[in-house]
Coordinates of C-alpha atoms in Angstrom, one line a residue:
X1 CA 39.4 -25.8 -55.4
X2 CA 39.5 -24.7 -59.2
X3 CA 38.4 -21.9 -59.5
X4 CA 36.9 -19.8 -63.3
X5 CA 38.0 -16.1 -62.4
X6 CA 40.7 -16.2 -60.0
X7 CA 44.5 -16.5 -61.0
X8 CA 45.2 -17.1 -57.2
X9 CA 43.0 -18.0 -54.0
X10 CA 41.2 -15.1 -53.3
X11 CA 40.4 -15.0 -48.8
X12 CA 37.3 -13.3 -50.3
X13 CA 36.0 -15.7 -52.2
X14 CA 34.6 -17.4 -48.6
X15 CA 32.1 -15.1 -48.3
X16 CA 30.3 -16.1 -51.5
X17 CA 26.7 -16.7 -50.6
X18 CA 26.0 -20.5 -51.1
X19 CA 23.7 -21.0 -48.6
X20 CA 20.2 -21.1 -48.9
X21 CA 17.9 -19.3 -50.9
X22 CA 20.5 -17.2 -52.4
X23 CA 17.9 -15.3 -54.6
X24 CA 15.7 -14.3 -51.8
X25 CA 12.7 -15.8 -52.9
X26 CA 11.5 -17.1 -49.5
X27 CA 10.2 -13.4 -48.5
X28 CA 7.8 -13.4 -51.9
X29 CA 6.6 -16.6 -51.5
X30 CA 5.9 -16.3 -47.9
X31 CA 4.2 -13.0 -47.9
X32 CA 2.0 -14.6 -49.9
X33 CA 1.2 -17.7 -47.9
X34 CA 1.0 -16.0 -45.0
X35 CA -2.7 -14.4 -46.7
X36 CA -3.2 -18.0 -46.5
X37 CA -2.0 -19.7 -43.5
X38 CA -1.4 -17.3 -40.7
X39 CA 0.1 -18.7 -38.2
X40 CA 2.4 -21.2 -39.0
X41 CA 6.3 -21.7 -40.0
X42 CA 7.4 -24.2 -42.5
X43 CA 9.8 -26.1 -40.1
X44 CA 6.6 -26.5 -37.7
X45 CA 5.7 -29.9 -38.7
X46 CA 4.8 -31.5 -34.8
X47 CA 1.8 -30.7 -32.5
X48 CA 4.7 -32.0 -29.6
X49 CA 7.2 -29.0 -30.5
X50 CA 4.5 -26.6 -29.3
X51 CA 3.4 -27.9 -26.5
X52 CA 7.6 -28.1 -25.5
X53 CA 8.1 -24.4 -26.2
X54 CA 5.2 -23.9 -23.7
X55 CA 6.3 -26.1 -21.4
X56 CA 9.6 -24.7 -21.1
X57 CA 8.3 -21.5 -20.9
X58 CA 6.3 -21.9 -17.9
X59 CA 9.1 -24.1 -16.2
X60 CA 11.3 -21.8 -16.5
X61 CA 8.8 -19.0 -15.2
X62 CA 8.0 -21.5 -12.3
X63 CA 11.1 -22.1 -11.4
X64 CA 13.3 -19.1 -11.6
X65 CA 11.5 -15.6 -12.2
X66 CA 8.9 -16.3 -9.0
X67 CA 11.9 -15.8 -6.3
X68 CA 14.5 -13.9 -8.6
X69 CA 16.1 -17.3 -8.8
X70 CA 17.4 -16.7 -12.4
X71 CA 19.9 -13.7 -11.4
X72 CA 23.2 -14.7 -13.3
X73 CA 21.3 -17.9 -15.0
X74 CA 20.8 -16.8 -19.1
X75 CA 17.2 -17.6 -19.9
X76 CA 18.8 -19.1 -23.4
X77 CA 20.9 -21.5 -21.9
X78 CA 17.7 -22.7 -19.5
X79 CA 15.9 -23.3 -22.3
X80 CA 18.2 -25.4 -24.5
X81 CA 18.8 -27.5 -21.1
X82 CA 14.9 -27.8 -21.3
X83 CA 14.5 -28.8 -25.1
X84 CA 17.1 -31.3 -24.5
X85 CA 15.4 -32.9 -21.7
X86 CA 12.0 -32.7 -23.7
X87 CA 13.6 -34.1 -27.0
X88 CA 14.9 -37.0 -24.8
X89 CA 11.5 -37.7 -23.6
X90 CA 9.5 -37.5 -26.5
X91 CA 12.0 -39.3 -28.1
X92 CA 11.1 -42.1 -25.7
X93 CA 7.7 -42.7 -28.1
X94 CA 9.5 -41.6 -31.9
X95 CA 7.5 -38.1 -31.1
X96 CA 11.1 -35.9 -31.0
X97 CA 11.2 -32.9 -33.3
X98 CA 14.8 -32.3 -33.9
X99 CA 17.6 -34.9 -33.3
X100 CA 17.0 -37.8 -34.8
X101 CA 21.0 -38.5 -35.8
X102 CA 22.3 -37.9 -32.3
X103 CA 19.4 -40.2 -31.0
X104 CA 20.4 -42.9 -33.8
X105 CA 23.9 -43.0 -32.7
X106 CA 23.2 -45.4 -29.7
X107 CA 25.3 -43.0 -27.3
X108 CA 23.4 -41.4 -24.2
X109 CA 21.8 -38.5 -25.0
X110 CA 23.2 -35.4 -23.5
X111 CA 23.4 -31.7 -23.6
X112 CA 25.5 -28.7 -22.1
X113 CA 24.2 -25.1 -22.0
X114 CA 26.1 -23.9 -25.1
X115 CA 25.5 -27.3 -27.4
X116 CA 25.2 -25.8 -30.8
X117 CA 23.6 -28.6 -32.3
X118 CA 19.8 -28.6 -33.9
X119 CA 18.7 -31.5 -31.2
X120 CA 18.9 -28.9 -28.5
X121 CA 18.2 -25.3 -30.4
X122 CA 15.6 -26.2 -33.4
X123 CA 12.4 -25.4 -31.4
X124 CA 13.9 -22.0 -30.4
X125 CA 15.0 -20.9 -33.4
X126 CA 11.9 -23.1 -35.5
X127 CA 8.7 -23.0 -33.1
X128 CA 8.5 -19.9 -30.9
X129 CA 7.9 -17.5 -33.9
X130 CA 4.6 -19.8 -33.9
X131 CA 3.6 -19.5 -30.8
X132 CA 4.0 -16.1 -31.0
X133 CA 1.4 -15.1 -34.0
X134 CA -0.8 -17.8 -32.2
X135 CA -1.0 -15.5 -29.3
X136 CA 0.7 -18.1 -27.0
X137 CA 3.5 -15.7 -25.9
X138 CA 3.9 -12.6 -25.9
X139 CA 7.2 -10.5 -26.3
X140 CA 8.8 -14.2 -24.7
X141 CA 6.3 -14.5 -21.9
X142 CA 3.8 -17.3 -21.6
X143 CA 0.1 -15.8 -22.5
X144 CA -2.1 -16.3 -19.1
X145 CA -4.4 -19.0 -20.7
X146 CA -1.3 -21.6 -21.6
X147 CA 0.2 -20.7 -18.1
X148 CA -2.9 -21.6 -16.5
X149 CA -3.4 -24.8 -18.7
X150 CA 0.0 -26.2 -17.6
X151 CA -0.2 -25.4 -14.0
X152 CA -3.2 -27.1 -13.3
X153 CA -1.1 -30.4 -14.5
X154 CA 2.1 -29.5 -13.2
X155 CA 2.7 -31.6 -9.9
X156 CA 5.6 -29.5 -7.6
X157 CA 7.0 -32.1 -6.4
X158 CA 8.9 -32.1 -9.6
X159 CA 10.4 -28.6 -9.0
X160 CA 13.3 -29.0 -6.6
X161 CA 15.4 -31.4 -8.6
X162 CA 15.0 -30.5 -11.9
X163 CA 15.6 -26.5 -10.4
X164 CA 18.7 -28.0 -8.8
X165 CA 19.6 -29.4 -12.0
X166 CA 19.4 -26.6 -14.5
X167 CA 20.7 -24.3 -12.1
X168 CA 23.8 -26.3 -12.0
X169 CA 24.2 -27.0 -15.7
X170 CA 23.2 -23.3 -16.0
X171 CA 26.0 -21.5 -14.2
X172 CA 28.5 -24.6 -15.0
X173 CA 29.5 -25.0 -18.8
X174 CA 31.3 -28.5 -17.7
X175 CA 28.0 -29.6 -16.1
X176 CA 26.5 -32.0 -18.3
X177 CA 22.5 -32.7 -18.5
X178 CA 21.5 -36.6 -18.7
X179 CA 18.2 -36.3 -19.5
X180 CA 17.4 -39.9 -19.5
X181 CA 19.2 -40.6 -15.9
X182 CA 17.4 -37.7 -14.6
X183 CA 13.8 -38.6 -16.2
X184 CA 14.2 -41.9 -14.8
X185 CA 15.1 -41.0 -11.4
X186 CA 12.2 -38.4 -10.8
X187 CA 9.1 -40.0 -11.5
X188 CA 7.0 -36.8 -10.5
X189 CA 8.7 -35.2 -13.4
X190 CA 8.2 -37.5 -15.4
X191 CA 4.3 -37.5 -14.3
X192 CA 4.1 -33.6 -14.7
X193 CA 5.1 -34.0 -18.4
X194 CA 3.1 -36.9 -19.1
X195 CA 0.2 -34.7 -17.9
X196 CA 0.8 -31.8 -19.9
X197 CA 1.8 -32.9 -23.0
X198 CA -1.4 -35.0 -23.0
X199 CA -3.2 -32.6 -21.6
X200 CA -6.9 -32.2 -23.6
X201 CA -7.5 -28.8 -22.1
X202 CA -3.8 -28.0 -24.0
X203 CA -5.3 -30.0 -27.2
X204 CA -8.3 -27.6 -27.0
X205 CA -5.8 -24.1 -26.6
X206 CA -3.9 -25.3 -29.4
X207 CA -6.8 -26.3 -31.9
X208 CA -8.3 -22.9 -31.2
X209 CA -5.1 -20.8 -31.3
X210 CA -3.0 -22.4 -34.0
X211 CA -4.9 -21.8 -37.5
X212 CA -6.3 -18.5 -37.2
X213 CA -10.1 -17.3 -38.1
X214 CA -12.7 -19.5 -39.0
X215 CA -11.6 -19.4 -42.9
X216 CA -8.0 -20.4 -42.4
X217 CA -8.6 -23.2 -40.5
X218 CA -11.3 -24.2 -42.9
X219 CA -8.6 -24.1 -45.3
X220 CA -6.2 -26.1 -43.4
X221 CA -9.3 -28.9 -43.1
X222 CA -8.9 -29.1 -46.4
X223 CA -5.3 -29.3 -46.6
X224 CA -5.4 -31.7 -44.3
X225 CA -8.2 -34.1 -46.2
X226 CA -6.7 -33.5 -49.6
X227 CA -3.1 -34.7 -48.7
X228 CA -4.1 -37.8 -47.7
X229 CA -6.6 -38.1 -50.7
X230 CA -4.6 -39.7 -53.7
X231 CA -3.5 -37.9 -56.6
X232 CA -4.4 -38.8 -60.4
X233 CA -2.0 -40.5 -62.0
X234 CA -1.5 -37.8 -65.0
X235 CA -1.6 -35.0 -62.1
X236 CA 1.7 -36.3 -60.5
X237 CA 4.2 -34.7 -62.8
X238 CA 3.4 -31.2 -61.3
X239 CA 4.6 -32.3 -57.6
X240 CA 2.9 -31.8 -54.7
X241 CA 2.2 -27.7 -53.9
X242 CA 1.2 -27.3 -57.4
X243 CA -1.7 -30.2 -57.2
X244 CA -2.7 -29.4 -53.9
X245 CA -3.0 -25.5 -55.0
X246 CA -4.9 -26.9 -57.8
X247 CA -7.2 -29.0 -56.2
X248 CA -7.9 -26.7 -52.7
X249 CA -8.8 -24.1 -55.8
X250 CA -11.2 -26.1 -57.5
X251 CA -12.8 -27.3 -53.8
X252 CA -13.5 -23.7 -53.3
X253 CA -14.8 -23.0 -56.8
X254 CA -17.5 -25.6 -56.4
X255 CA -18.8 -24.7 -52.7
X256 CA -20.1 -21.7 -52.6
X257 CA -21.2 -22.3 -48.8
X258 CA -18.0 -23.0 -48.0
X259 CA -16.1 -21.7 -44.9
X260 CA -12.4 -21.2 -46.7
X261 CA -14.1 -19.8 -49.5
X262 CA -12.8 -15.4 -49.2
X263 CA -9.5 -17.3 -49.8
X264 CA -10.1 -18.2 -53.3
X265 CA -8.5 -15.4 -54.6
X266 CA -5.7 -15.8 -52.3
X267 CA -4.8 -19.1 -54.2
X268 CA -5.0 -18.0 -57.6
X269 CA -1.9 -14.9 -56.3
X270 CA -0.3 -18.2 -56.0
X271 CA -0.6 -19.3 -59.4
X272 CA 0.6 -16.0 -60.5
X273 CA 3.2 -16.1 -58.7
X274 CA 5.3 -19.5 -58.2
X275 CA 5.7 -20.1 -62.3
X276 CA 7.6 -17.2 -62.0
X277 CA 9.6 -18.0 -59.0
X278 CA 11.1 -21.0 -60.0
X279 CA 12.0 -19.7 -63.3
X280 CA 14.0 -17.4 -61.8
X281 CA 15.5 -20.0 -60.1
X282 CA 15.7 -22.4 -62.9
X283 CA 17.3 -19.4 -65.1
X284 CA 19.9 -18.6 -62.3
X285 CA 21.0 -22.2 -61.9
X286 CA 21.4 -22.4 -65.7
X287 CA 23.5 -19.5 -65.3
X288 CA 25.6 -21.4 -62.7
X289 CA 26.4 -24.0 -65.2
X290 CA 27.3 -21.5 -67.9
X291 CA 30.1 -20.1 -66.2
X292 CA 33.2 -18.5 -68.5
X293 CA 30.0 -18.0 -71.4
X294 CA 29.1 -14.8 -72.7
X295 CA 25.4 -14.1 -71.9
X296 CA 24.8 -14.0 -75.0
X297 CA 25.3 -17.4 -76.1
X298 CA 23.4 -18.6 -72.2
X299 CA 19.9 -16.2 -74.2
X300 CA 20.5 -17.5 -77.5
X301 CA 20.5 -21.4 -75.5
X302 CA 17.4 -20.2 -74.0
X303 CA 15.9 -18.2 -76.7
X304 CA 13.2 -21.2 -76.8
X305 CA 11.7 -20.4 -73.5
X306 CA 11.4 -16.8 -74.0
X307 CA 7.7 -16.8 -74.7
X308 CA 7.1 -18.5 -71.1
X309 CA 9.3 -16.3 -69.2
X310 CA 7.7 -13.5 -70.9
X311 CA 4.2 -15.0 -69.7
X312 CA 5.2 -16.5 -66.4
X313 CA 6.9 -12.8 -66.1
X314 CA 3.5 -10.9 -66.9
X315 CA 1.2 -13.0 -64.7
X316 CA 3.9 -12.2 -61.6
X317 CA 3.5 -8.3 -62.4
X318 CA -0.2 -8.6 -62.1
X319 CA 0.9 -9.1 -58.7
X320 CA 2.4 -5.3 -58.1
X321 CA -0.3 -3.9 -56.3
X322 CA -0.5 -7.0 -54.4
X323 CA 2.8 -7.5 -52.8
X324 CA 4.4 -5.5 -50.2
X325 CA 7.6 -7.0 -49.3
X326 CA 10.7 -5.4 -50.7
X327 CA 12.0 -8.5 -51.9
X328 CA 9.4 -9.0 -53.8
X329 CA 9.0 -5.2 -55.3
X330 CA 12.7 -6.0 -56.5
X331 CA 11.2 -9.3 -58.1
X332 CA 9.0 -7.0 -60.2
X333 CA 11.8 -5.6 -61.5
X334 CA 13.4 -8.8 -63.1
X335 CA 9.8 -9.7 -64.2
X336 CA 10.0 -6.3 -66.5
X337 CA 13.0 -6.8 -67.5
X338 CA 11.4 -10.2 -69.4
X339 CA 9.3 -8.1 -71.7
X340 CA 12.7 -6.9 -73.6
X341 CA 13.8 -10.5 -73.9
X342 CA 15.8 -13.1 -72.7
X343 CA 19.4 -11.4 -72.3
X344 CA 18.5 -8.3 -70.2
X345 CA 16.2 -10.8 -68.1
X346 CA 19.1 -13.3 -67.4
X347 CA 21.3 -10.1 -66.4
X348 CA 18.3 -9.3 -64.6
X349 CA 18.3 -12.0 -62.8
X350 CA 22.0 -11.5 -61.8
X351 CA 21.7 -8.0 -60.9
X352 CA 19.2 -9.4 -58.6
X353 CA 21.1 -12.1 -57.3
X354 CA 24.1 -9.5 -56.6
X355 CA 21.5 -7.7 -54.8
X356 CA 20.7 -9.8 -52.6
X357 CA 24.6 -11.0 -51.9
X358 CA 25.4 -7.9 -50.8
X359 CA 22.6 -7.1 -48.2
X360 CA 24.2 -10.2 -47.1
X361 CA 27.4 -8.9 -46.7
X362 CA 28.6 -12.2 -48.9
X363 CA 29.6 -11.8 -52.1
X364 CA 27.6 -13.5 -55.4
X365 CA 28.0 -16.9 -56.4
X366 CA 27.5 -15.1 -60.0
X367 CA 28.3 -12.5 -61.7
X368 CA 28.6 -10.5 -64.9
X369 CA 32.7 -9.7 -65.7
X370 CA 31.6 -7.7 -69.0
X371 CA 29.9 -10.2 -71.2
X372 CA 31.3 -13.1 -69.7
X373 CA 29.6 -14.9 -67.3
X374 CA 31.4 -16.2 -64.2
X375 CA 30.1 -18.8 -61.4
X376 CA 31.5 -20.0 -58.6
X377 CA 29.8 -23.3 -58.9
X378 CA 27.6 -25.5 -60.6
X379 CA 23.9 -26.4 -59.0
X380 CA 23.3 -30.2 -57.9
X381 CA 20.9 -29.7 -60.5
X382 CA 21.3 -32.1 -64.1
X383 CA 21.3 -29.2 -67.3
X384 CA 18.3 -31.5 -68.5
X385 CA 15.8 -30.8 -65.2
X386 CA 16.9 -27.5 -65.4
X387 CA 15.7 -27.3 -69.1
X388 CA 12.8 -29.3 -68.3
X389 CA 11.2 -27.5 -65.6
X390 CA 11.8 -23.6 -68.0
X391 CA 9.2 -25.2 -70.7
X392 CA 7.1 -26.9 -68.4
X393 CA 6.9 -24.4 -65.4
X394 CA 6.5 -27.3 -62.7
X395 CA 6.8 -29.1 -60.0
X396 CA 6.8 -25.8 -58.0
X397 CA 9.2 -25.7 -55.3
X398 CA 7.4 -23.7 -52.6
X399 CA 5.0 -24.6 -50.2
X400 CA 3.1 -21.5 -49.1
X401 CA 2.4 -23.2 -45.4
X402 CA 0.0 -25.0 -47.2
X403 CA 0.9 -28.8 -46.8
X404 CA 2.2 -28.0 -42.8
X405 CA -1.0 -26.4 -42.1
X406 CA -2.7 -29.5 -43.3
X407 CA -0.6 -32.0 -41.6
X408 CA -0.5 -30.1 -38.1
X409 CA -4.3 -29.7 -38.4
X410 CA -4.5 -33.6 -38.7
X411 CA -2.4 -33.5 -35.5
X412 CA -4.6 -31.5 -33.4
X413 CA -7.8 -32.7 -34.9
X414 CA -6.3 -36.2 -33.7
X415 CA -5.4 -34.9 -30.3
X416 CA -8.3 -33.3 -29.8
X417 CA -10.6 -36.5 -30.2
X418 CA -7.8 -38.6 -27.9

């Protein structure tokens, strides 16, 4: 690896922050769209991955907490045996929500009680914080009204071998699950999940639960109708969240009457904020190419855009008395820091950045060494789409919930009618 500021490997360098989101934008944006869509998480994109977190939810309170039958069994283990087994079968019919590499290998399907891999741990670490807010658990137990949906299409006969099962693959980490053989060989069990994942009194819980009071899941009709409406031809350069924010707006403007309307002004924070957003992240990745640059010469390359920052930067501030989050208080910050121009707003932005690293415990992909800048790499983005999307402002790269809300709400609606 070459390296800009290090005469010799430096150990330390591994704990640079590369992953995602290194400018902590997600908490601004999501504070945000959680005014708008309540309920549900980003990564929540199938109607099937809920109704599996409930499912294994009550199997496992079935089948181990009624006769203290989970003494020594980890409920965490138990429930990546279960969303392996319920991956497998809705994989059966292309409905899986996680997987869909270790399905396309053409090897059996199969899962221990510590496999790390997303196939077995996405709904637990994706879904449940939905089912949560949606009131379907409840500090990890199953609320009474899903419990009693899915035991009125449980059939018991399916208990003793998949408890004999999971027990053994439990307490036993060279015990290997074969979903498939065992799906196969038990048709009751089989049945019982037929039964509740197509289950309309579960359709109707869901519908109700998932999209919050009657103006939110007005809005997510919308969502819903306008994604699958086309877009105008000249409209397509701003990228999906921006035209969809755009045109949920101007549905709102125009019906008075309408149900989603109190969330009007919630969509225009939006507008106030995302410009800014991604010109802080279109500013930090220009930052990333301009390693071993004095910051001086990155402003003066950017000395063109400093009338949008400075705009995209006031419109965010409007937002002060708006936004709680912490992250998004030391946002305000790098939007003042635009007013005096676009030197101290790039070192802004790295102050920021560094921030951010260090709350992490990781250590900043960039960095001021007096003047100089220093990176530790470059962004996968071209220096032209970076440039690009400083003057224009768009396509916006967060979603708000917006488009998941829509395209979950098509799923229940769907379900719902059978």
């Amino acid at each position: 690896m070459n390296l800009p500021f290090f005469t010799a490997r430096d150990p330390d360098l591994l704990r640079a922050d590369t992953g995602r989101d290194p400018l902590g934008l997600l908490p601004v944006w999501a504070e945000l769209g959680r005014r708008l869509v309540p309920i549900i998480a980003g990564p929540v994109t199938r109607l099937d991955g809920i109704k599996a977190v409930l499912v294994i939810h009550y199997v496992h309170a079935r089948l181990f907490e009624r006769d203290g039958a989970s003494a020594g069994v980890s409920f965490r283990r138990c429930f990546r045996l279960m969303e392996g087994l319920l991956e497998a079968y809705l994989h059966e019919n292309g409905r899986h929500c996680f997987g869909t590499r270790r399905f396309a290998s053409g090897t059996e399907f199969t899962v221990r009680r510590d496999d790390s891999s997303t196939a077995v741990n996405g709904l637990y670490q994706y879904y449940r914080g939905t089912c949560g807010r949606a009131g379907l658990l409840d500090n990890g137990m199953l609320s009474p009204e899903a419990s009693d949906v899915l035991a009125a299409e449980w059939n018991k006969g399916a208990d003793k071998a998949l408890r004999s099962e999971l027990l053994d693959c439990a307490k036993d980490g060279r015990r290997t699950l074969h979903p498939g053989a065992l799906l196969n060989a038990e048709p009751l069990l089989r049945r019982s999940l037929d039964d509740c994942f197509e289950s309309a009194a579960l359709n109707t819980l869901l519908f109700d639960r998932l999209f919050g009071k009657e103006h939110h899941s007005a809005l997510a009709e919308h969502c819903s109708r306008l994604r699958k409406e086309p877009v105008a031809e000249d409209h397509e350069r701003y990228g999906p969240v921006r035209n969809l924010v755009e045109r949920l707006s101007a549905t709102l403007a125009t019906a008075d009457a309408d149900a989603a309307r109190p969330l009007a002004g919630q969509l225009e924070y939006v507008r106030l904020c995302e410009p800014f957003l991604v010109t802080v992240q279109d500013s930090f990745d220009y930052l990333l190419r301009s390693s071993a640059t004095r910051i001086r010469t990155v402003a003066a390359d950017l000395a063109a855009f400093g009338m949008p920052i400075r705009v995209r930067a006031q419109d965010f501030l409007r937002l002060e008395d708006v936004v709680k989050n912490p992250r998004s208080q030391q946002l305000m910050s790098v939007a003042r820091a635009a007013n005096e121009g676009v030197s101290p707003f790039l070192q802004a932005v790295l102050a920021h950045h560094s921030t951010v690293a260090v709350e992490r415990g990781r250590d900043p992909m960039a960095r001021l060494e007096g003047s100089l800048v220093l990176s530790l790499t470059a962004p996968d983005r071209s220096t032209g789409a970076i440039l690009k999307r400083l003057e224009n402002g768009f396509p916006w790269d967060n979603g708000y919930y917006l488009s998941t809300a829509g395209g979950l709400y098509a799923q229940a609606q769907k379900a719902c009618r059978g």
